[in-house]
mmCIF file of C-alpha atoms and ligand atoms in Angstrom:
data_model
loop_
_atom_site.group_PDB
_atom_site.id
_atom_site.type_symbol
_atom_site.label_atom_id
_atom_site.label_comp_id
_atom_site.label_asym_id
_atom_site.label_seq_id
_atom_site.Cartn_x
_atom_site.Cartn_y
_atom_site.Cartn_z
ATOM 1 C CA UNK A 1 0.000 0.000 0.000
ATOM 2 C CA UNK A 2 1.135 3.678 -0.719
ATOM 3 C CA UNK A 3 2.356 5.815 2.269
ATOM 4 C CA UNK A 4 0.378 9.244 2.631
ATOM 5 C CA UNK A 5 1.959 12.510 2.461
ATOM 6 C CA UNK A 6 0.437 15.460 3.153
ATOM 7 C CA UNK A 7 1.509 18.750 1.022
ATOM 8 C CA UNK A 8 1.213 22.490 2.241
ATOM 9 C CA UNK A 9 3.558 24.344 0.453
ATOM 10 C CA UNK A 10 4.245 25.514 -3.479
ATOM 11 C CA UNK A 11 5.216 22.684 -5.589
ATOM 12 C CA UNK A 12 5.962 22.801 -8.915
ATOM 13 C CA UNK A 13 3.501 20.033 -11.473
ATOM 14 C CA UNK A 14 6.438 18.012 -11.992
ATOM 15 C CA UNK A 15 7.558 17.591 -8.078
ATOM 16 C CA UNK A 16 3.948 16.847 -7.680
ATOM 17 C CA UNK A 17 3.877 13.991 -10.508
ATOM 18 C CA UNK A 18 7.103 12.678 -8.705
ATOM 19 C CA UNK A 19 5.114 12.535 -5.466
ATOM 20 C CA UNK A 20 1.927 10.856 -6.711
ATOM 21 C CA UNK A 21 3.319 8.320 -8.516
ATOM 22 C CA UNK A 22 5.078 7.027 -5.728
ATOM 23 C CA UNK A 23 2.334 8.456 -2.869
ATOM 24 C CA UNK A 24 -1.322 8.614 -1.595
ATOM 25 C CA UNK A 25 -0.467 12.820 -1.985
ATOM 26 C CA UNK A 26 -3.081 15.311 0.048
ATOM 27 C CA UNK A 27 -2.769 18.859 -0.802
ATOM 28 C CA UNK A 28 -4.185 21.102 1.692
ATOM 29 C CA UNK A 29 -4.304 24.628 0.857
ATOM 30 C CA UNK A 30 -2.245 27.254 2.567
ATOM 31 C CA UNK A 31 -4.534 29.184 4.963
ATOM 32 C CA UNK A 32 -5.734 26.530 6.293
ATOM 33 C CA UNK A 33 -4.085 24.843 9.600
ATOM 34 C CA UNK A 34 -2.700 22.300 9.346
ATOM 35 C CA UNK A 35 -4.421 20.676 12.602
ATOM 36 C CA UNK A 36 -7.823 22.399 11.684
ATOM 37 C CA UNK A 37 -10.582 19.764 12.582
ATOM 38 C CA UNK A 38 -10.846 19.033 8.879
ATOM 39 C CA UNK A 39 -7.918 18.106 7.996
ATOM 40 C CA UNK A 40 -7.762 15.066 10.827
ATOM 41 C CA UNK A 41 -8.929 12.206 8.932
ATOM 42 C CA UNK A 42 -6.002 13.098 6.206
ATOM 43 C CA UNK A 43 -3.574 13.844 9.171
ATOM 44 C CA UNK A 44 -4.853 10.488 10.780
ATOM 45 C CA UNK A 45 -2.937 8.503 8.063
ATOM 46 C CA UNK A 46 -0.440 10.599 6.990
ATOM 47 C CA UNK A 47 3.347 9.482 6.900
ATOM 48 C CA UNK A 48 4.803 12.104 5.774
ATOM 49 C CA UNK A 49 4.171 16.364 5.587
ATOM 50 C CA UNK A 50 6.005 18.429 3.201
ATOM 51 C CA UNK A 51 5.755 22.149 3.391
ATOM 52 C CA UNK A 52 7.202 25.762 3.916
ATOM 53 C CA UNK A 53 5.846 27.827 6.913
ATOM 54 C CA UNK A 54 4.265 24.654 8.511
ATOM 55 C CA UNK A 55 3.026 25.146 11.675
ATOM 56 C CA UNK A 56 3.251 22.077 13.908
ATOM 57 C CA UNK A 57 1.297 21.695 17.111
ATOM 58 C CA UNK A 58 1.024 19.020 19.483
ATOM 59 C CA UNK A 59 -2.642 18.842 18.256
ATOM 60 C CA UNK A 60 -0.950 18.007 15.121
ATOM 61 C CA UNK A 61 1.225 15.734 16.043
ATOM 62 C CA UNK A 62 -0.979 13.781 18.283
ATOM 63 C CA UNK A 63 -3.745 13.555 15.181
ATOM 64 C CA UNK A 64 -0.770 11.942 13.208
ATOM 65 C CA UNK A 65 0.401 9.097 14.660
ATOM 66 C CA UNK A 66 2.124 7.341 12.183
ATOM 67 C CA UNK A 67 3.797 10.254 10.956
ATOM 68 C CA UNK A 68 7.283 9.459 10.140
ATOM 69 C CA UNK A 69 9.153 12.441 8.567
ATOM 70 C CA UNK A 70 8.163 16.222 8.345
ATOM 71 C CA UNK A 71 10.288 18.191 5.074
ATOM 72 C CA UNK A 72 10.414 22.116 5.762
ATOM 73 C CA UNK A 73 11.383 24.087 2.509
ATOM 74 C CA UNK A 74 13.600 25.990 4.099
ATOM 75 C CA UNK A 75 16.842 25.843 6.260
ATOM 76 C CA UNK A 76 15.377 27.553 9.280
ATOM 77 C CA UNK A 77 13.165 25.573 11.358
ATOM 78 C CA UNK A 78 12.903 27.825 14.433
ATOM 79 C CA UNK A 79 8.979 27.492 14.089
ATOM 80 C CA UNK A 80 9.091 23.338 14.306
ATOM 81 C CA UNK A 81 9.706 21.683 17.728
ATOM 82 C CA UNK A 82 12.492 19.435 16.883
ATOM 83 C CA UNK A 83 13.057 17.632 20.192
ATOM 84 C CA UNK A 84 9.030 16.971 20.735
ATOM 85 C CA UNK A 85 9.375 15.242 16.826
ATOM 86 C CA UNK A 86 13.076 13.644 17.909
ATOM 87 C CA UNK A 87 10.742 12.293 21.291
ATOM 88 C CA UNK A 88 7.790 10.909 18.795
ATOM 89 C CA UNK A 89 10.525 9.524 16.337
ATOM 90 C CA UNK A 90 9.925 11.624 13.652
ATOM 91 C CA UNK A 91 12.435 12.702 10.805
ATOM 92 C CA UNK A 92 12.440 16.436 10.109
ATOM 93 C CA UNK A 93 14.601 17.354 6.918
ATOM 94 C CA UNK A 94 15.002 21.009 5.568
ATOM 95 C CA UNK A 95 17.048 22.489 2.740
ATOM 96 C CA UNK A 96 20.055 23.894 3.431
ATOM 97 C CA UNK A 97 22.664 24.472 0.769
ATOM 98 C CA UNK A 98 20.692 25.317 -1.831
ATOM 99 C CA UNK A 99 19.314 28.476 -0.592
ATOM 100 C CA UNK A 100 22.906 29.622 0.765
ATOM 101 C CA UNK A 101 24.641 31.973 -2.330
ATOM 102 C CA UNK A 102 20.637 33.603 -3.061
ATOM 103 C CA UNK A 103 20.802 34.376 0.170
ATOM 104 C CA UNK A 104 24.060 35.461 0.631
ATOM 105 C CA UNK A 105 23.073 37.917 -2.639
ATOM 106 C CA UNK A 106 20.150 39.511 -0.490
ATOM 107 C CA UNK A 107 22.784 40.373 2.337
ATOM 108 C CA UNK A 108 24.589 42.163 -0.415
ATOM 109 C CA UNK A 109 21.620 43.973 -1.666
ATOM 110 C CA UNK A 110 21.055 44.984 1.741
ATOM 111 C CA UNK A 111 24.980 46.493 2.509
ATOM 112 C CA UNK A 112 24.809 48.376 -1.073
ATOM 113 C CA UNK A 113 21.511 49.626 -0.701
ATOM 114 C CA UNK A 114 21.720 50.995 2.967
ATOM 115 C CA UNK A 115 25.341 52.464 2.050
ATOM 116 C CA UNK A 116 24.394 53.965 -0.868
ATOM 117 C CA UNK A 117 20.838 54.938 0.141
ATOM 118 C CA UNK A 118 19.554 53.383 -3.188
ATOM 119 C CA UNK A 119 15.701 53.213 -2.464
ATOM 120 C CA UNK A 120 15.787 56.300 -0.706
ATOM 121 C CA UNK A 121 17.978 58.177 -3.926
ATOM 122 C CA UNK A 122 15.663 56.277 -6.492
ATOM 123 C CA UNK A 123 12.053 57.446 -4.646
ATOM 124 C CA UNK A 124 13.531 60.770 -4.804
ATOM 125 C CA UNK A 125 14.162 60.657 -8.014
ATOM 126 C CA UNK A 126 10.751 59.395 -9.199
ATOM 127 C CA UNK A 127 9.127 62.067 -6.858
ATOM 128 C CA UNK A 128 10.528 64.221 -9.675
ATOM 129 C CA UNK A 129 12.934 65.921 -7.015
ATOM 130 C CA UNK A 130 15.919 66.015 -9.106
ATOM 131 C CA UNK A 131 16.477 69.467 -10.298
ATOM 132 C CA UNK A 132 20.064 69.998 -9.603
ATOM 133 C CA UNK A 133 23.299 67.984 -8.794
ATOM 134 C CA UNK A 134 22.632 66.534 -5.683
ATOM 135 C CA UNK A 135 24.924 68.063 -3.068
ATOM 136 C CA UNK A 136 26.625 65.651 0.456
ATOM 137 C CA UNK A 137 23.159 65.639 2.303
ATOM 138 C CA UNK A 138 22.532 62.803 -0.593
ATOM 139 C CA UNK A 139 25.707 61.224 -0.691
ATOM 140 C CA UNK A 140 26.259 57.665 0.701
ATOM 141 C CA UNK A 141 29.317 55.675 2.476
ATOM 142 C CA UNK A 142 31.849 53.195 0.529
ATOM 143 C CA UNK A 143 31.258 49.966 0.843
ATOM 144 C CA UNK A 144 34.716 48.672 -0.542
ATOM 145 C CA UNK A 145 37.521 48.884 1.718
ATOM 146 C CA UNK A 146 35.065 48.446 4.714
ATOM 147 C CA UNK A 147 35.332 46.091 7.739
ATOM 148 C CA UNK A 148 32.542 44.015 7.333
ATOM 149 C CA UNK A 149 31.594 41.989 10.728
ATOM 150 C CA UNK A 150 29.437 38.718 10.307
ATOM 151 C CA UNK A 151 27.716 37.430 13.756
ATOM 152 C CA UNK A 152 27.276 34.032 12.509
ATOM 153 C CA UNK A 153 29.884 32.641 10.347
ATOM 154 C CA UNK A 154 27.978 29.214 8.688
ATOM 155 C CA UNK A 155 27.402 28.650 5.170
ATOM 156 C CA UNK A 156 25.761 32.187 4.405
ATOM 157 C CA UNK A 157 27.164 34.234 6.820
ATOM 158 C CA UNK A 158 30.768 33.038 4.871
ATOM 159 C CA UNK A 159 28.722 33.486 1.114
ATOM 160 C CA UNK A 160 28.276 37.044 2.343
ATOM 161 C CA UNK A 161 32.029 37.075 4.128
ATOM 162 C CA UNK A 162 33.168 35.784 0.638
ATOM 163 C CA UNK A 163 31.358 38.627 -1.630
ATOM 164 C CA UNK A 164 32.972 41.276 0.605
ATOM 165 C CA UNK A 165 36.287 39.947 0.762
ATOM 166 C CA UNK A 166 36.602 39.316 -2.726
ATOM 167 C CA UNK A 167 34.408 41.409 -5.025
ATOM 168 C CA UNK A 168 34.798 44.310 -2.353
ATOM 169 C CA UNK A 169 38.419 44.359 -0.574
ATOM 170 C CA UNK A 170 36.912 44.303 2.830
ATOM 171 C CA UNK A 171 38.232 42.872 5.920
ATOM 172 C CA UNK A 172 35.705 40.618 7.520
ATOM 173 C CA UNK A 173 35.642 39.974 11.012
ATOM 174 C CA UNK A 174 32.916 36.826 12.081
ATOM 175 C CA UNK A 175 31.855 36.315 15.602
ATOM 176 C CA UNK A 176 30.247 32.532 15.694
ATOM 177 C CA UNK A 177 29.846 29.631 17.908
ATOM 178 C CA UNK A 178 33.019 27.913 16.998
ATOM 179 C CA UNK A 179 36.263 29.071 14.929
ATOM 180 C CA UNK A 180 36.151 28.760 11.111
ATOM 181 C CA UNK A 181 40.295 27.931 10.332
ATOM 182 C CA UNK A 182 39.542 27.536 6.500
ATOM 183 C CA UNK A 183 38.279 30.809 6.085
ATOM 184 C CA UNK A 184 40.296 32.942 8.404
ATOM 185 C CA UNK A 185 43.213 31.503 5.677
ATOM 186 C CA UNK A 186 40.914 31.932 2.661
ATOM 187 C CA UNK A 187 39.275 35.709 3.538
ATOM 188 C CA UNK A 188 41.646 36.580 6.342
ATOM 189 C CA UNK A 189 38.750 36.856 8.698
ATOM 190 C CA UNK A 190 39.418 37.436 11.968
ATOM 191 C CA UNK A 191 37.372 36.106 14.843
ATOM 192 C CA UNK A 192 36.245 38.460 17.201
ATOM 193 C CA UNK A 193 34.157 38.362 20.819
ATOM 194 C CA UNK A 194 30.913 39.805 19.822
ATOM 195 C CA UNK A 195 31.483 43.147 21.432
ATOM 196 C CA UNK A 196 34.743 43.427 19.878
ATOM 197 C CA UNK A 197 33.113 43.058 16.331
ATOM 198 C CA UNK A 198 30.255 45.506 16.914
ATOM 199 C CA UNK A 199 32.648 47.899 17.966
ATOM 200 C CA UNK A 200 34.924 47.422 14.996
ATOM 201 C CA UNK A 201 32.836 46.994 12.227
ATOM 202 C CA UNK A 202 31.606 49.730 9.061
ATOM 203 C CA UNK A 203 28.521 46.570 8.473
ATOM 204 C CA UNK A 204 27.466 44.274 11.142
ATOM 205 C CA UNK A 205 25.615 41.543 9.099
ATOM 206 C CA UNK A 206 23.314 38.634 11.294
ATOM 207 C CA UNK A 207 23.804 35.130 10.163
ATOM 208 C CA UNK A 208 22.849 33.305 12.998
ATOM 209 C CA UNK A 209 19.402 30.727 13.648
ATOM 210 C CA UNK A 210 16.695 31.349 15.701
ATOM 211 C CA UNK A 211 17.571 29.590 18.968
ATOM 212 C CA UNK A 212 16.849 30.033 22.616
ATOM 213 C CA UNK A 213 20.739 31.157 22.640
ATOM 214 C CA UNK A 214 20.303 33.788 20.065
ATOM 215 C CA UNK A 215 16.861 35.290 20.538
ATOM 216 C CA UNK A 216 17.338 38.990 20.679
ATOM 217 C CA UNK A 217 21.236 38.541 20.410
ATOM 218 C CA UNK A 218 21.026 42.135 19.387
ATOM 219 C CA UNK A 219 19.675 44.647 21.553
ATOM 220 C CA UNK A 220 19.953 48.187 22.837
ATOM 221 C CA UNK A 221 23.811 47.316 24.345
ATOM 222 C CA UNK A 222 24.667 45.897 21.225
ATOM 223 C CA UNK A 223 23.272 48.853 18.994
ATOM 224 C CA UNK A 224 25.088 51.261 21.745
ATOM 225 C CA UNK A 225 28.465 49.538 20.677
ATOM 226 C CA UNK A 226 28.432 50.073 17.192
ATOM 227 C CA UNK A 227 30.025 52.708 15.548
ATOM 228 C CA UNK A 228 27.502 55.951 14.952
ATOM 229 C CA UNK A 229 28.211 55.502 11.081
ATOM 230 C CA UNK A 230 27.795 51.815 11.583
ATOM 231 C CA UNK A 231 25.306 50.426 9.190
ATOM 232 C CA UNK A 232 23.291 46.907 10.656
ATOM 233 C CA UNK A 233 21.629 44.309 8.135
ATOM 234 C CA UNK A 234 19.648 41.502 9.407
ATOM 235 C CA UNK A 235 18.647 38.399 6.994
ATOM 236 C CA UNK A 236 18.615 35.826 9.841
ATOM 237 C CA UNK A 237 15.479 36.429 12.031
ATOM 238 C CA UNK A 238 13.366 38.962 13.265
ATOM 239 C CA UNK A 239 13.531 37.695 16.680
ATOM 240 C CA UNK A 240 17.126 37.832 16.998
ATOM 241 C CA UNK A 241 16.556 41.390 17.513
ATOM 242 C CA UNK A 242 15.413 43.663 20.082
ATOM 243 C CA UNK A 243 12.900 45.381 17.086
ATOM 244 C CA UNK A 244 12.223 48.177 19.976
ATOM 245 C CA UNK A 245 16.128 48.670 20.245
ATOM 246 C CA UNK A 246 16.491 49.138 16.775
ATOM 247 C CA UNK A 247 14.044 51.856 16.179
ATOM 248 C CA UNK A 248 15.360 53.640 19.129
ATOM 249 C CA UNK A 249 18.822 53.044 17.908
ATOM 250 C CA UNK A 250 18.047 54.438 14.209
ATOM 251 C CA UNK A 251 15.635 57.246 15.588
ATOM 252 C CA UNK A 252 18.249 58.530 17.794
ATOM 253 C CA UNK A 253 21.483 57.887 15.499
ATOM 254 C CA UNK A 254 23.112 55.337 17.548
ATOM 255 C CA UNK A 255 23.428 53.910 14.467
ATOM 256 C CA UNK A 256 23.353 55.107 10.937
ATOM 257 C CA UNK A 257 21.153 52.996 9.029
ATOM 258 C CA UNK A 258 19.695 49.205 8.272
ATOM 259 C CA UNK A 259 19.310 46.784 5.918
ATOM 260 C CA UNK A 260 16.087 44.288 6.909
ATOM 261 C CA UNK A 261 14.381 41.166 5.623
ATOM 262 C CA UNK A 262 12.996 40.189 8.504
ATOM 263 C CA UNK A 263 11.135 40.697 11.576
ATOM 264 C CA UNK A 264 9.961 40.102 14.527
ATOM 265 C CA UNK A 265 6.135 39.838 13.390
ATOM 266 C CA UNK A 266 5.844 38.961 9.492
ATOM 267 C CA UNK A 267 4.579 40.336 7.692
ATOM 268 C CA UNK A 268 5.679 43.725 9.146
ATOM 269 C CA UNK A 269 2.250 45.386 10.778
ATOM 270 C CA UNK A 270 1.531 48.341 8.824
ATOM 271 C CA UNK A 271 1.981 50.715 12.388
ATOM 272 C CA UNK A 272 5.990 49.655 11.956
ATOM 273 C CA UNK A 273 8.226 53.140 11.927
ATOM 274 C CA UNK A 274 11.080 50.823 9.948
ATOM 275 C CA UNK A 275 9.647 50.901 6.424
ATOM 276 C CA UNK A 276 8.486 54.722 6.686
ATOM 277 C CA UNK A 277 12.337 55.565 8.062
ATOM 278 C CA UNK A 278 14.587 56.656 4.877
ATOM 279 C CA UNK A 279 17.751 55.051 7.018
ATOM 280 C CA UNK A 280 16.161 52.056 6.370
ATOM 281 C CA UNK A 281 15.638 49.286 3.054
ATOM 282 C CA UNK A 282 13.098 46.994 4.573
ATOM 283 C CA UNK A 283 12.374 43.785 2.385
ATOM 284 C CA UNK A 284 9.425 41.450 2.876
ATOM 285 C CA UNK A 285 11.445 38.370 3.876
ATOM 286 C CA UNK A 286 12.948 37.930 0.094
ATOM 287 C CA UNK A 287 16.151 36.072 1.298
ATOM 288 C CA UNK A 288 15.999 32.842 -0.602
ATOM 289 C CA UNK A 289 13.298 33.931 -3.206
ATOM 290 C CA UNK A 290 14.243 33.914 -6.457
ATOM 291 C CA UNK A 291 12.350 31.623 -9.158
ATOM 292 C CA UNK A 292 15.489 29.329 -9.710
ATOM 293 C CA UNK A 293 16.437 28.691 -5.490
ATOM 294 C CA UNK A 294 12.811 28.362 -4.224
ATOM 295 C CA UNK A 295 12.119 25.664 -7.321
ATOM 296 C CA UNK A 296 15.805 24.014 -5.827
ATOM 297 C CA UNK A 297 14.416 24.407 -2.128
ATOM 298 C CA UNK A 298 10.958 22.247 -3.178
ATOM 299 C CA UNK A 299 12.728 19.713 -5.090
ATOM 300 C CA UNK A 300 15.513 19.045 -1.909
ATOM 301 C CA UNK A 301 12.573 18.879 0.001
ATOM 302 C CA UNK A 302 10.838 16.211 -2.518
ATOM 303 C CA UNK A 303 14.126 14.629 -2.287
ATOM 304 C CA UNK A 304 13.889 14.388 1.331
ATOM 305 C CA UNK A 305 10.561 12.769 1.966
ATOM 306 C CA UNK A 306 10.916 10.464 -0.540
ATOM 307 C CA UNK A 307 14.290 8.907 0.762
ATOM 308 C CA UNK A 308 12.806 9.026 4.136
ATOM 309 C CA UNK A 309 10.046 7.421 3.314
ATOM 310 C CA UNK A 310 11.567 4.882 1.201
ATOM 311 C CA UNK A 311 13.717 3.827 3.816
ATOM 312 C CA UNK A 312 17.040 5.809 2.947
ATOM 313 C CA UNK A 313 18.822 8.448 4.709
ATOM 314 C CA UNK A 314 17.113 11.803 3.574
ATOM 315 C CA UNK A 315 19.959 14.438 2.019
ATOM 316 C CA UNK A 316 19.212 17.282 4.840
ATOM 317 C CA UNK A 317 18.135 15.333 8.131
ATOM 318 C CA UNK A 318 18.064 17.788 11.273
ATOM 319 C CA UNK A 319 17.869 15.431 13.786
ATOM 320 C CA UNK A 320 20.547 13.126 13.065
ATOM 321 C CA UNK A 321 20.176 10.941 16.262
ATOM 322 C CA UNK A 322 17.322 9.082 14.272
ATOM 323 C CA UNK A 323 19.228 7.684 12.074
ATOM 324 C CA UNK A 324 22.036 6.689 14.101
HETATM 325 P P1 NAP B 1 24.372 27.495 9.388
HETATM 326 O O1 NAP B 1 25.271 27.059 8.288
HETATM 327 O O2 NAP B 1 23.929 26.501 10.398
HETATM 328 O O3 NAP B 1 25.091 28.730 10.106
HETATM 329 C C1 NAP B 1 24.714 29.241 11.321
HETATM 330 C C2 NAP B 1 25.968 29.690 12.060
HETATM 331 O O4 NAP B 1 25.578 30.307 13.278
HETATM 332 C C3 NAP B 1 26.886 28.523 12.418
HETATM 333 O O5 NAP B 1 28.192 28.832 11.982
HETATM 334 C C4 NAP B 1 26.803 28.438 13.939
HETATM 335 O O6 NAP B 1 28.019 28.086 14.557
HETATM 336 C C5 NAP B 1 26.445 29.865 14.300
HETATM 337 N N1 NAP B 1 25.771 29.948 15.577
HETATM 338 C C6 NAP B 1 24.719 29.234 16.015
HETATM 339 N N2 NAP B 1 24.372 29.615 17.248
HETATM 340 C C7 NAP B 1 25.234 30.584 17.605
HETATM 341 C C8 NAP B 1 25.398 31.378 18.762
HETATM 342 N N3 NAP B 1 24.582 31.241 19.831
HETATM 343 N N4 NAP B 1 26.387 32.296 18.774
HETATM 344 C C9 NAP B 1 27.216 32.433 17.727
HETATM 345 N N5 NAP B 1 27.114 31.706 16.595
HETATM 346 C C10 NAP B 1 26.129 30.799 16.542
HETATM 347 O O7 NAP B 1 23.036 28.114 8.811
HETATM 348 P P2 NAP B 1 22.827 28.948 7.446
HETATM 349 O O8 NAP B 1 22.462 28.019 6.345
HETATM 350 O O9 NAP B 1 23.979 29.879 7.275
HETATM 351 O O10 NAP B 1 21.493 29.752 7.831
HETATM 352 C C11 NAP B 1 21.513 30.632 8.946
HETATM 353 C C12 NAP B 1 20.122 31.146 9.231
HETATM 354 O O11 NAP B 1 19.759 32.081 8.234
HETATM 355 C C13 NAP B 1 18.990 30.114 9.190
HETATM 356 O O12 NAP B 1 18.880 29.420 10.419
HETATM 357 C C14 NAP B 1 17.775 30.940 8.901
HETATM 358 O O13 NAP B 1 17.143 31.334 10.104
HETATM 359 C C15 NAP B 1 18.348 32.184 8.214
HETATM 360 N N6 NAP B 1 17.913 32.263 6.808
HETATM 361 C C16 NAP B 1 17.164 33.334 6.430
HETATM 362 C C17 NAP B 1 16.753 33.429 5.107
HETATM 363 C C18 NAP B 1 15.936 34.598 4.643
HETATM 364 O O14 NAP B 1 15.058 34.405 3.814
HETATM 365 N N7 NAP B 1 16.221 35.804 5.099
HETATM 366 C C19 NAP B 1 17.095 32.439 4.179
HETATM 367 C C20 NAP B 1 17.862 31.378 4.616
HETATM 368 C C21 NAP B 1 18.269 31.286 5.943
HETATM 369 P P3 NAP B 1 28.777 26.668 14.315
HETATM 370 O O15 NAP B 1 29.388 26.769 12.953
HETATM 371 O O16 NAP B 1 29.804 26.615 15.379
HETATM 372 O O17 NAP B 1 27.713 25.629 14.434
#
């Protein structure tokens, strides 16, 4: 008999074929819960879930009992309980790799827009306010030469390290969990205490996951250590900031300007100063969304469940223990 898999998420027709020729496939569409009362009976038979954004309860998980593997498309799974699945037995895969040089790209966006106040310079423009040369109230900061300082120094806090190092000239410090040899002799990064790096660095660029370690890493002390001029881009998580901090901080030029794609609520309430504040480029949580990586993201993700539930080792398994 066919194993069931339950999909909330965007698939492309051909993942999908892939799926239902080898599943019982359920698609439930997005706005719904996934533990909404009418989606039990599926849930109630359902090996596997495959999805982006999926919100897993214990009201969930207890109407899914034979539930054997969960694929996120995404790298981040701050949102899923990992030890209550690890407990039940359950496989959770997400998609890292894949998603790490787009990414990295929207970092970049973020340092050369801030810097050189592009959305501000280009609304201008279109507002038909260019008359004359514009004069230093308009003019921006370099961006080569810089020190750039990544807190969080994994696979796209280096992509970013690695486009300012080497397309840019900068000096890249990295604060991060543990040291990164390889690309202190690649990049010459440095590794700095986190203090040391806020202090130091022209960009302070977030990198890290959501964890109970990290959640609001960055707050007022932190903004109060970086340089005045200092320009901070997040593409991690919201909550790894102190959001109140960081208006305060840009309101009251502690700091000079930011670079967000995320937030602490998403998406941003429309009573948020950030997007409204010319110091700052605000994104809608674009990091990984391009055609080409979210199409990559859903097919490691198709990848995943159906190893998983064919009895192989998925490609991106988060809790490893399971396997062993
Ligand atoms: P990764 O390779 O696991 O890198 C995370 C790095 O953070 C690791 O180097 C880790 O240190 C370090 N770290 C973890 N906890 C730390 C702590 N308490 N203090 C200092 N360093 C710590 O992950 P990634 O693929 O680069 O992704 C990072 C995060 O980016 C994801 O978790 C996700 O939340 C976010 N993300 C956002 C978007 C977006 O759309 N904006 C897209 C993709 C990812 P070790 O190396 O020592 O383990």
């Amino acid at each position: 008999m066919k194993k069931r898999l339950v999909v909330q998420g965007r698939l492309s027709d051909a993942q999908l074929d892939t799926l239902n020729d080898l599943f019982k496939v359920d698609v439930l569409p997005k706005p719904t819960a996934l533990d909404a009362p009418e989606n039990r009976a599926v849930l109630a038979g359902a090996q596997g879930i495959i999805g982006s954004g999926l919100a897993i309860t214990p009201t969930l998980l207890d109407a899914a009992p034979e539930l054997e593997v969960i694929a996120t498309i995404s790298v981040g799974y701050d949102n899923i309980p990992v030890e209550e699945l690890t407990r039940r037995g359950i496989m959770l895969c997400n998609t890292p790799d894949v998603l790490t040089e787009t990414t990295a790209d929207t970092g970049f966006t973020l340092i050369m827009a801030t810097a050189r106040r592009a959305v501000e310079l280009a609304e201008w423009v279109k507002a038909g306010h260019w008359q004359a040369s514009i004069g230093p109230d308009r003019f921006g900061s370099d961006i080569h030469g810089k020190t750039l300082g990544m807190v969080g120094f994994g696979r796209i806090g280096q992509a970013v390290a690695r486009r300012g190092a080497l397309g840019f000239g900068m000096q890249v410090l990295y604060s991060n969990a543990s040291p990164k040899p390889a690309l202190e002799n690649e990049l010459g990064a440095q590794r700095r205490e986190l203090d040391e790096l806020l202090a130091e660095a022209d960009f302070v660029c977030v990198t890290v996951p959501l964890t109970a370690d990290t959640e609001r890493l960055i707050g007022a002390r932190e903004f109060a250590r970086m340089k005045p001029s200092g320009i901070f881009i997040n593409i991690a998580r919201g909550k790894v900031v102190d959001e109140h901090a960081l208006i305060h901080a840009l309101e009251n030029g502690v700091i000079h300007a930011a670079g967000l794609d995320v937030f602490e609520q998403e998406p941003l309430s429309v009573s948020s100063p950030l997007p409204k504040m010319p110091n700052v480029v605000a994104l809608p949580h674009i990091g990984s969304a391009t055609h080409e990586t979210r199409d990559a993201m859903a097919q490691r993700a198709v990848d995943n469940i159906r190893l998983a539930l064919q009895g192989e080792r998925p490609i991106s398994l988060v809790n490893e223990e399971l396997w062993k």
